[in-house]
Every structure is written in structure tokens, then in C-alpha cells.
Amino acid sequence: MAKDEFQTREFKVVGTRVPRPDGLDKVTGRARYGADMSAPGMLHGYCLRSPHAHARIVSIDTSAAEAMSGVKAVVTRADFTVTPEDQGTRDILDNVMADKKALYDGHTVAAVAATSRSAGMKALKAIKVEYEVLPHVIDVDEAMKPGAPELHEGRSQESVPEGYSQNVLARSQYGHGDIDAGFAKADVIIERSFTTAATHQGYIEPHACLATMGNDNQGDLFCCTQGHFLVRSTCAEIMGMESGRLRVTSSEIGGGFGGKTTVFLEPVALMLSKKSGKPVKMTMSRDEVLRASGPTASTSIDIKIGATKDGRITGAWGDFRYQSGAFYAMNGALGAMCGFAPYDLENLKTVGWEVVTNRPKAAAYRAPGAPMAAFAVESVMDELASSIGMDPIDFRLMNGAEEGTKSAYGPTYPAIGLKATLEAAKAHPHWSAPLGENQGRGVGCGFWFNFGGNTSVSLMINPDGTVSLSEGNPDIGGSRASMSMMAAEELGIPYRQVRTIIADTASLGENDVTDGSRVTFAVGLATIKAARHAIETMKARAAKTWGIDADAVEWVDGAAQPAGPNAGKFPPLTLKEIAATMSNTGGPISGHHEANAEGAGVSFGTHICDTEVDPETGAVKILRYTVFQDAGKAVHPDYVEGQLQGGAVQGIGWALNEEYVYGEDGTLQNPGFLDYRIPVASDLPMIEPVILEIPNPGHPYGVRGVGETGIVPPLATIANAVSRAADVRMTSLPMSPPKLLAAIKAK
Amino acid sequence: MSRIHVNTTVNGDAVDYLCEAEDTLLDVLRDTLDLTGSKEGCASGDCGACSVLVDGRLVCSCLVLGAEAEGRTVETIEGMAEGDTLHPLQKNFINKAALQCGICTPGILVAAKNLLEKNPDPSEEEVRYWLAGNLCRCTGYDKIIRAVLDTAAEMRGAA
Amino acid sequence: MKFQSPQTVDDAIAMLAADTNARVLAGGTDLLVRLRSGHISPSAIVDIKHISGMRDITQEDTPEGSGWRIGAAVSCAEMGEHAGLVAAYPGVVEGAELIGSTQVQGRCTMVGNLCNAGPAGDSVPAMVAAGALIRVAGPNGTRDVPVLDIPVAPGKTSLTEGEFVTSVFLPARPDNASDAYLRFIPRTEMDIAVVGCAVNLTLDAQGTVTAASMSLGAVGPKVKQVDASAIVGSTCDDASLDALAAAATEAATPIDDKRGTIAFRKDVSGVLAKRAAKIAYTRAKGASA
């Protein structure tokens, strides 16, 4: 498959900063997001949610609500009569509509569809739920102990040793070498414990959908999601219908960051629509988003690293305990795989734990599991560098992974960009700029796997020579622009000649979710191959026109031209000319590509941050921030920069102020943007992005995903900067002012 | 329940509608007048996605009752371009990549336009504080702030 | 729910007296949040913005006293745009201008902030330090009361049936006097104060403080007036500022909650007291220069 691999080339479109095709709709208010679609006769759906962290549902009486004017349907778990085969989908059903127990504050226990908001709200109040409140557990370390309140029975996997609560669902282990021997060789060993609070993706658009479902078991769903094919399969399974009978169309998506890779409202809306016989729109309030969508895991992590005096790491160990909310989610394992991934280690052992608690089930959030692990590992790296008197970048360079390194999670790396990001950081003026009083500079590295996955793309040559491209992945960061660019590049035509749309689930083959930083890589790969497929057809048409062999035609600058012995015999036929005559040369021309894409290149980044700490209040100001990341090839540099800047700022929020605060009763205390404090414009400096391009050998243009790695280094980078500015090591996130001031005063 | 009849002006046009007393201006704009460019991100005045002008004053339309619009003038994102001519801010938000998902974009544009009308030459800090009530989760604000500053310079140059 | 917009104070009183479950609407930035979240379900909304005087800022000079009268429906942004008021009471205006975002500023009012009766309202401490008087209209006529007489407990005011606040009066000060308000929040904007502190002081010609008052927000069930005598007789030197800080820390009786801890709030009360006093002092000196 040599032709799929990276080959150096001169780009004409890729690498430029063209305007995005969805720009006009978005600056004029025309773009339609999840809550912007309506249907004739539409009802409004609302959820009744548990006010308790953990409670047995003794009874639900919906009769009074059902009798109310304007109320057209009420559903409870009793309406969901199909039990999905797979445990993961059963968990999703249990999450979207509680079964015998409410497992967290905000867990849906019933829902109504009504003709107006006010009628729906009254109906919710009229539903009588009798709860038997049970003891709850919120903290991960508490939840692991024998005797902790338990959410489920018999779900622990065989990997979990004896002596733990049933809340511990899984344990996984990674590494190589002999850590005892490694630590024995160390001159300095540092061992620390860390905690991080749960955070939320904080997308500004709440979940929303419009469902239409008839008693013919055929349905349509319009929703904001990162993956409408996944919505289709999940909802079809829960509804007990064949997935081909459900068409899902993705709306414009108002942010996701991993949080819209599952379903919350959709099955409920479908059931309400089925029961009422009318379209049902549901939108979450911000309170519902925070209480009952999918935040991150909170964590408790132990790290131990040993090194020689001259800076070589001899042994490393990490224990990553992640609570994933009320149902199984793989997060601790990802932390255990990613934390040490930037380093070339002879002796390493990491263990990841998946623990359930009475909180909403964790969803993905940009490189799920990795930022917390990096926070812990990179903090110890920083302290270790200081303790042996080494520059923290030099220490990382000395131990950094490169091509041929056996990674922390097993495979051996191909060409990677970690050291390039470190070298770039070291050479950047930021690294050597002077610092003032109460100021500190931190550095941190981060890793993310990146993903390829199932992808299906269609590229149509229109009679006038324009090109329509259909992809099946919601555009969350400018991917329609990138796909048009890659198609234009390959076809040799101007960017403006290609328009990319996101097709619904009935119009393309299966596409995996927009996640794993996969779209620019995998959909881009499929787009390039679909374009090549169309080019082959166009070459054949030209050959036919000229009466020569198709093999004797080549495609150059948007036109077929005779090659080899026929070179120069005929004037080139442009794409436009071939398109104009296609009905006479064999009919419509299109290109397709379907594959489970492999070869996604792993991604590394290094960040530098300057902070200033107010020693009297513990307030932290971010003074300067620079991101160095390997993008393989930046297809649209503006949007690569946007990913790096956005990821860094989400990391700043996570490091400083964002956290899920639970009360003694296990209810969320800050379910709003007032007290769930995401960074505002005045909190921040400009974020300088430095894009490095170390080509991914697995992509024809060298592209690597860039969407997630940007959130991995900031937690550690900022913690290292704050720890240096305040001269006290911060091991717990967020480093909110009360926490930091207490640490300063305890010095 | 009898509904309230409201006469108002929206984006320069005389408009009347019926609303319930508890309907917010945002509800009316989105659900009654079909102007869905203003977004509901929080319903508590914390995100700014529903920003509009009422009598020239920048407000969150989620914190104004529909009934209060009687006799006022309301300006939304849908009225920002003149026909097919985009406002310079709109043009620059596209050309300078100052948006990603776009959900906060209408509110930010309405707020930024109001700022530049009041202060044609804002400093970076002034732009950042003026827009502090407009949450954006995608961009880290960098390209937004640059686009506003660049537009201000451009508009000053043109004036 | 009914929506009513009275044109006179008497009409408003009548509407409020007739329906004890009615709520007053001025800026609505708290009321609408509570309505939407279902925390309150009033039977009527009484919009006072159309009553004459409610949206006015006026300078009064009457036998009862001279000063500034700010109507109950004046938005905080309008206060910040009023050059005369900003010059006279920079601390009161800066407190009012810290509430919420630019968008919220366009609607929110000091009176709403006060009648919300939250412990952390940003506009309240400076009003207290300024010795402001609150004018209350009701079925039994009009009364002027000190700021701290309005809130009784979190979410609860002393206003009786049919009563509402029509204006705030800030008494005129000598030229060599000024005020300042500072708050601590985790971000730079958009948060509720974790601690708020206002200082109001008057200097003599030599720059010695002759009178001072201080108040703290968010460190008790309602805003606290705190003894500021530590700086009286001083030139706000470090020792007297430290004493003022100690008085603030001592007076603070906060709780642990999602926004801060007891220890943090007590410490920061002192820090803000010092910093606010310094700013007020500099302003007063500038005013007298």
C-alpha cells in the first residue's frame, strides 16, 4: 500500500488559510444547531430528575400528569421494554432512564411531552416518585474501600483483586522491565500523590434533539452530536428497531469536546414521540447539562520516579485511580497508558483502575484520561529535574521518546515529534524571557494516541465541474473546510470548487464518531482516496475520448493529459471538460472510499506557561502561554491553531478553577456557569501556537490529528509554573485560590 | 390564561406578538419570531449567547421578559448584515478564523459591534473585559480578540 | 402569572398590596433567573421601570440634606456612564459596575442587588460604607432607612406588604473624601464575590483620616459594617492598615461553601480592607489636592 503512505509534495491548497464554508451561516445566525429545528405539531419534552445521589425508586405515579391539559405523553423505564444485548448499551439505557435505582443527582426517572413549556413543567411537578434514599459515595478512594456504598452487583471484572468494593469494575496494568531493579539504580526517587476534580467539557450548546417516531417503527432524529451513526445504532437498539429504519441527521454542533459522543435525550425523545404520535423536541437546561451529561473522571494518582544524578530515569511507577461516575467507563486505563508515553523508560509499571461512584457517567473529554495522568507524571518530572539541578526541558529531552522507543503502553513508536516540540520550546524566546517577583514558569509534555476508524466518503463530480463531497462526521472544528481543501488538492482544482456537507445516516456508509482526533486524518484519508477514485474514472473517460489506453493518461493540475508515448498528442482535458461531457462518455462520475482507517500517528505537545501568584490571596494570573505541537501536516493552520489555543485554555480552566463540587448529600452544588467557572476572555493572555510538522508516515499528506493533545500538558504546565511562583508544590487540582493560599500559608 | 399583546420593533421592522408573562425575550425571538440566531446556553445571564440590543443597550435576552419589549427597539444577529453586505466584524470573523463551533458567535458579534460603536479604539484589555460575559469554549478567545481589534483598526481607517 | 407596568408609585403600591405573591421587576437579572429555574412562581410581575423618576440620577440639595438620588430602576451601566456620580462616589459606582457581565450591567440595579438580600451583592458594601439611605414607598407612605435595615437574612428583606424601594440616596461628602470597593473572585469577571470590602473615608487638609467606615460582603448572613477606627487619625500608614486588616479579619464570620473557605475569607477580608483603604485614601487625597 505504498501509495497511501506519506510522500513529500508541494501543496497548493493544503496549508493555506481559506475561509470556511460554514462561516457565513455562523456569523449571520442562520446556522441550525440542535435546538434550532422545529416541526409542525411539535411537542416539548422534559425530564424529571432524581434529587438524590443514590435512591431506590419505590414507585412512580404518573396518572395525575397524564390527565393534565396539554400533556401528550409520559414515559418511565416501564416504557422501555427492550433489553439491549450488549452491557455498554444497557448502561446507556440505564443512564438515560433510571431502572430500579437513581444512581446520581440528576438521573432521569421519567419524562413528559407537552404542548408548551409551562404545561410540561406543571406535569413534571405532578409526577409522584417515592424514593428510598440509600447511602452514597462520591470520592474515588472512598468508593474503592470494602464497605463503601455499592452501586451495582457482580459487575467487577476478573482483573480486580480481592479486598476491594464492588465499585471497582476493572484494573489494568502496563509497562515493561523491572521497576524494583530500576529504583535500586536511582540516585534520587520522588514519590507523590495527586488528586484532580471532575470537570465538564463546558460546550456552550446544551444537548438538544427533535425526534419523530411513528407506530410503524420508523423514525427521524435531528440532534447535536459528534456521531450520528452512533446515535442511530444506540437508539435503534434501545428502541428495539432496525437501525435502517431510523435516520439521524446531525445539526451544527455547538461544541462537544467528547461530551457529545453518546446519547442522553435522544432515546427519551424517540419514546415520547412514539407514545404521543407527534414530533418531540427536547433541550437540556444548563443545570441538566452539568448534573446529567458526561463530565470527566475525578482522580487520585500516585507517581514514583527514580533517576540518576546525571538525569537518566531508571524506574517509574504509577497508580491511576479514576472514578467514572455511575457506570463503567475506560479512563484509568487510558491514564495508565498515556502518563509516561512521552518517555523512553527501561523499567515501568502502571496500573489503572475504573471505579463507579454516585455521579453522572463520565464521557470523553479531549484525550480522555490523559490530562490528569500528565499532571501527576509531569509534576514529579519537574520536581525531579529541580532536585538534580537540571533544566526541566533538558531532563525531558534526555529521557524523551523517539522513533524506535518502546512506548509506555506497548507498541514501538514510528517517527514522532516529541523531541522536536521540546527543542522548539527550548529555542523559543518564551523559555528564556525574564520573570518578575511572584512569577514562575512551567513546562509540561503530553501525549495522545489519535485514532482512525470506520469512514465512508462520497465525492461527486457535478456536470458543471464543481465537486460535492459528503462526509459522515459532524464538523466540530472546521473539518468541512479541511475536507474541501484535501479534495481540491488531490483533484488539482480551486478550493472554492468543492463543497463539503455532512450527510445523514441514510446517505453514507457507517462512520465512527468525531472523536480520537480522527477526522482530519481518517476522513481526510478517505477524501483523498475518493478523489483518486474519481480521478481514475476521469482518466478513463479521457482515454476513451482520445481512443488511448487508460494507463497512458496521467492527472496533472486538475486535468487529464496523455502520458508516455502519447505525451503531447492531445490537449489536456480539464475536470470541467470531462464533467461537461460525462453523460456521453459513460454517465455520472463519483468517487467513494470506505475503510477502517489505520495509521493514525500519535501526537505529542510541549507547553510553556508563565504565572504570577498573589501571595496574599492565592490568585493566579496566566501571564504568557505558548503551545508547541506536532500536527504532522497542518491542513488549515488557522484551525490547527484554534485547536491548540482552545485546548490550552480548557486546560487552564481545569488547572485553576473548574471543578464539580458535591455537598454532603451527594448533590451537585454548582450546576451553572456562575459557579462552574470556565475561563472568560479577561482571564487570559493571547495563546501563542507553534505548529511543528513531523509528517505522519501513515497519511498521504502526513496529517496527524491535533484535536486532543492540546489539553494534555496544561494541567501540569500550570501546576509547575504555580509551584515555582509560589514556591510550594501543588498536588491537587484545581489550584483554586483558597487551596493555593492555604498551601502558601502552610509553607 | 390570556396572553400579552406586544408591539415592538425588531431589526428595524414593526413586529407584534402574543406572549405569556413568563416568556423571555429570547423565547419570543426563537420560538415565536423564528429568529434562532440568538442562542440559549444557560438561561441565567452567564454565557452571553443570547446577547441582543434593546434600545441600543447590550443585554442578555434570556434576562428580559418578552412583555418588556413593548415600544422598544430590539436588534439581533439577524439584523447585523445589511442585505447581503456583512458587517466588517462578520467578515473578519470568517476571514480570521474567529469562530469554531459558532454557537457563541452571534452573541459575541452583537456585543463586539456594540463595543465598537461606543469605543472605536478599544485596547486588548477593554475588549477582553467587554466580552467577559460571552463564553466561548472552542477558541481560547485569542482569534476572537484579534478579529475585534483588527476590525476596529480597519473601521477607524475607513472612517 | 400577570405582567403589570404601573405608571405611578401609588399604582405600584396598590398592585403589590393587592397581591402578596407579586414580585417587583426592575432589571430582572436575578428575578428572571429564579423564575426560569422554578425557584419562585409569583402570581404577578410589577415592572416599575415606567414610573417617573425610577430611571433618573439626580443631584438633590434640600433642607433635609444634599447628595445624589439614584432611582430604583437605574441600571448599573447607567451609573458608570454618569460622570458626576462617578466623581462623587467612585467606590459605590465601582461596586455596582462589578455585578455580572456587560450584558447584565445594562439591566441590573443597585436596588435589585440590595433587595435580593444576598450576602455577597457587590453594590451593597459601598452603599453601607457611604451611609446611604434607602427610600421605601408603601401603603403607609414613604420612609428612608439605612441600607442594612433592608436585608434581614439571606433572601429576606424587611419590606412589608405593598412596599417597594424607589431610590437610593447617597449623602454629599466633603471634597477631601472618597471611597473604594474591592472584591475577591476566582476569575477576573462573572463571579459572585467570595469577599467584598468597601472603605469610605474623609481626610483633613494634612491628609490625616478624620472619619472612616468599612463594610464587608460575603462573610456573614448579610453585609457587615465593621469598625474602621484603626485608620482614623492616621495617614493610612502600614501599621494602621494592618490594624484595619486585623479588624476586618476579626469581624468576618463567613461559612465554608463552594466559593471559599472560612479561613480564606477571613484572611482575604483583611487583605481587601488594606487594599481598599489605600485606594480610597489615594482618591481622597487626589480629591482634596
XYZ file of C-alpha atoms in Angstrom, chain A residues 8 19 32 70 91 104 132 228 333 367 389 568 586 644:
14
model
C 6.764 14.752 0.158
C -12.466 30.902 4.616
C -29.058 25.470 12.649
C -51.574 19.805 27.153
C -25.657 1.013 30.690
C -26.813 10.188 40.871
C -35.874 5.118 49.405
C -24.967 10.490 14.290
C -6.545 2.524 31.837
C -7.838 12.978 25.267
C 19.660 20.630 39.327
C 1.569 15.863 -26.117
C -20.333 6.689 -19.595
C -4.167 24.249 20.272
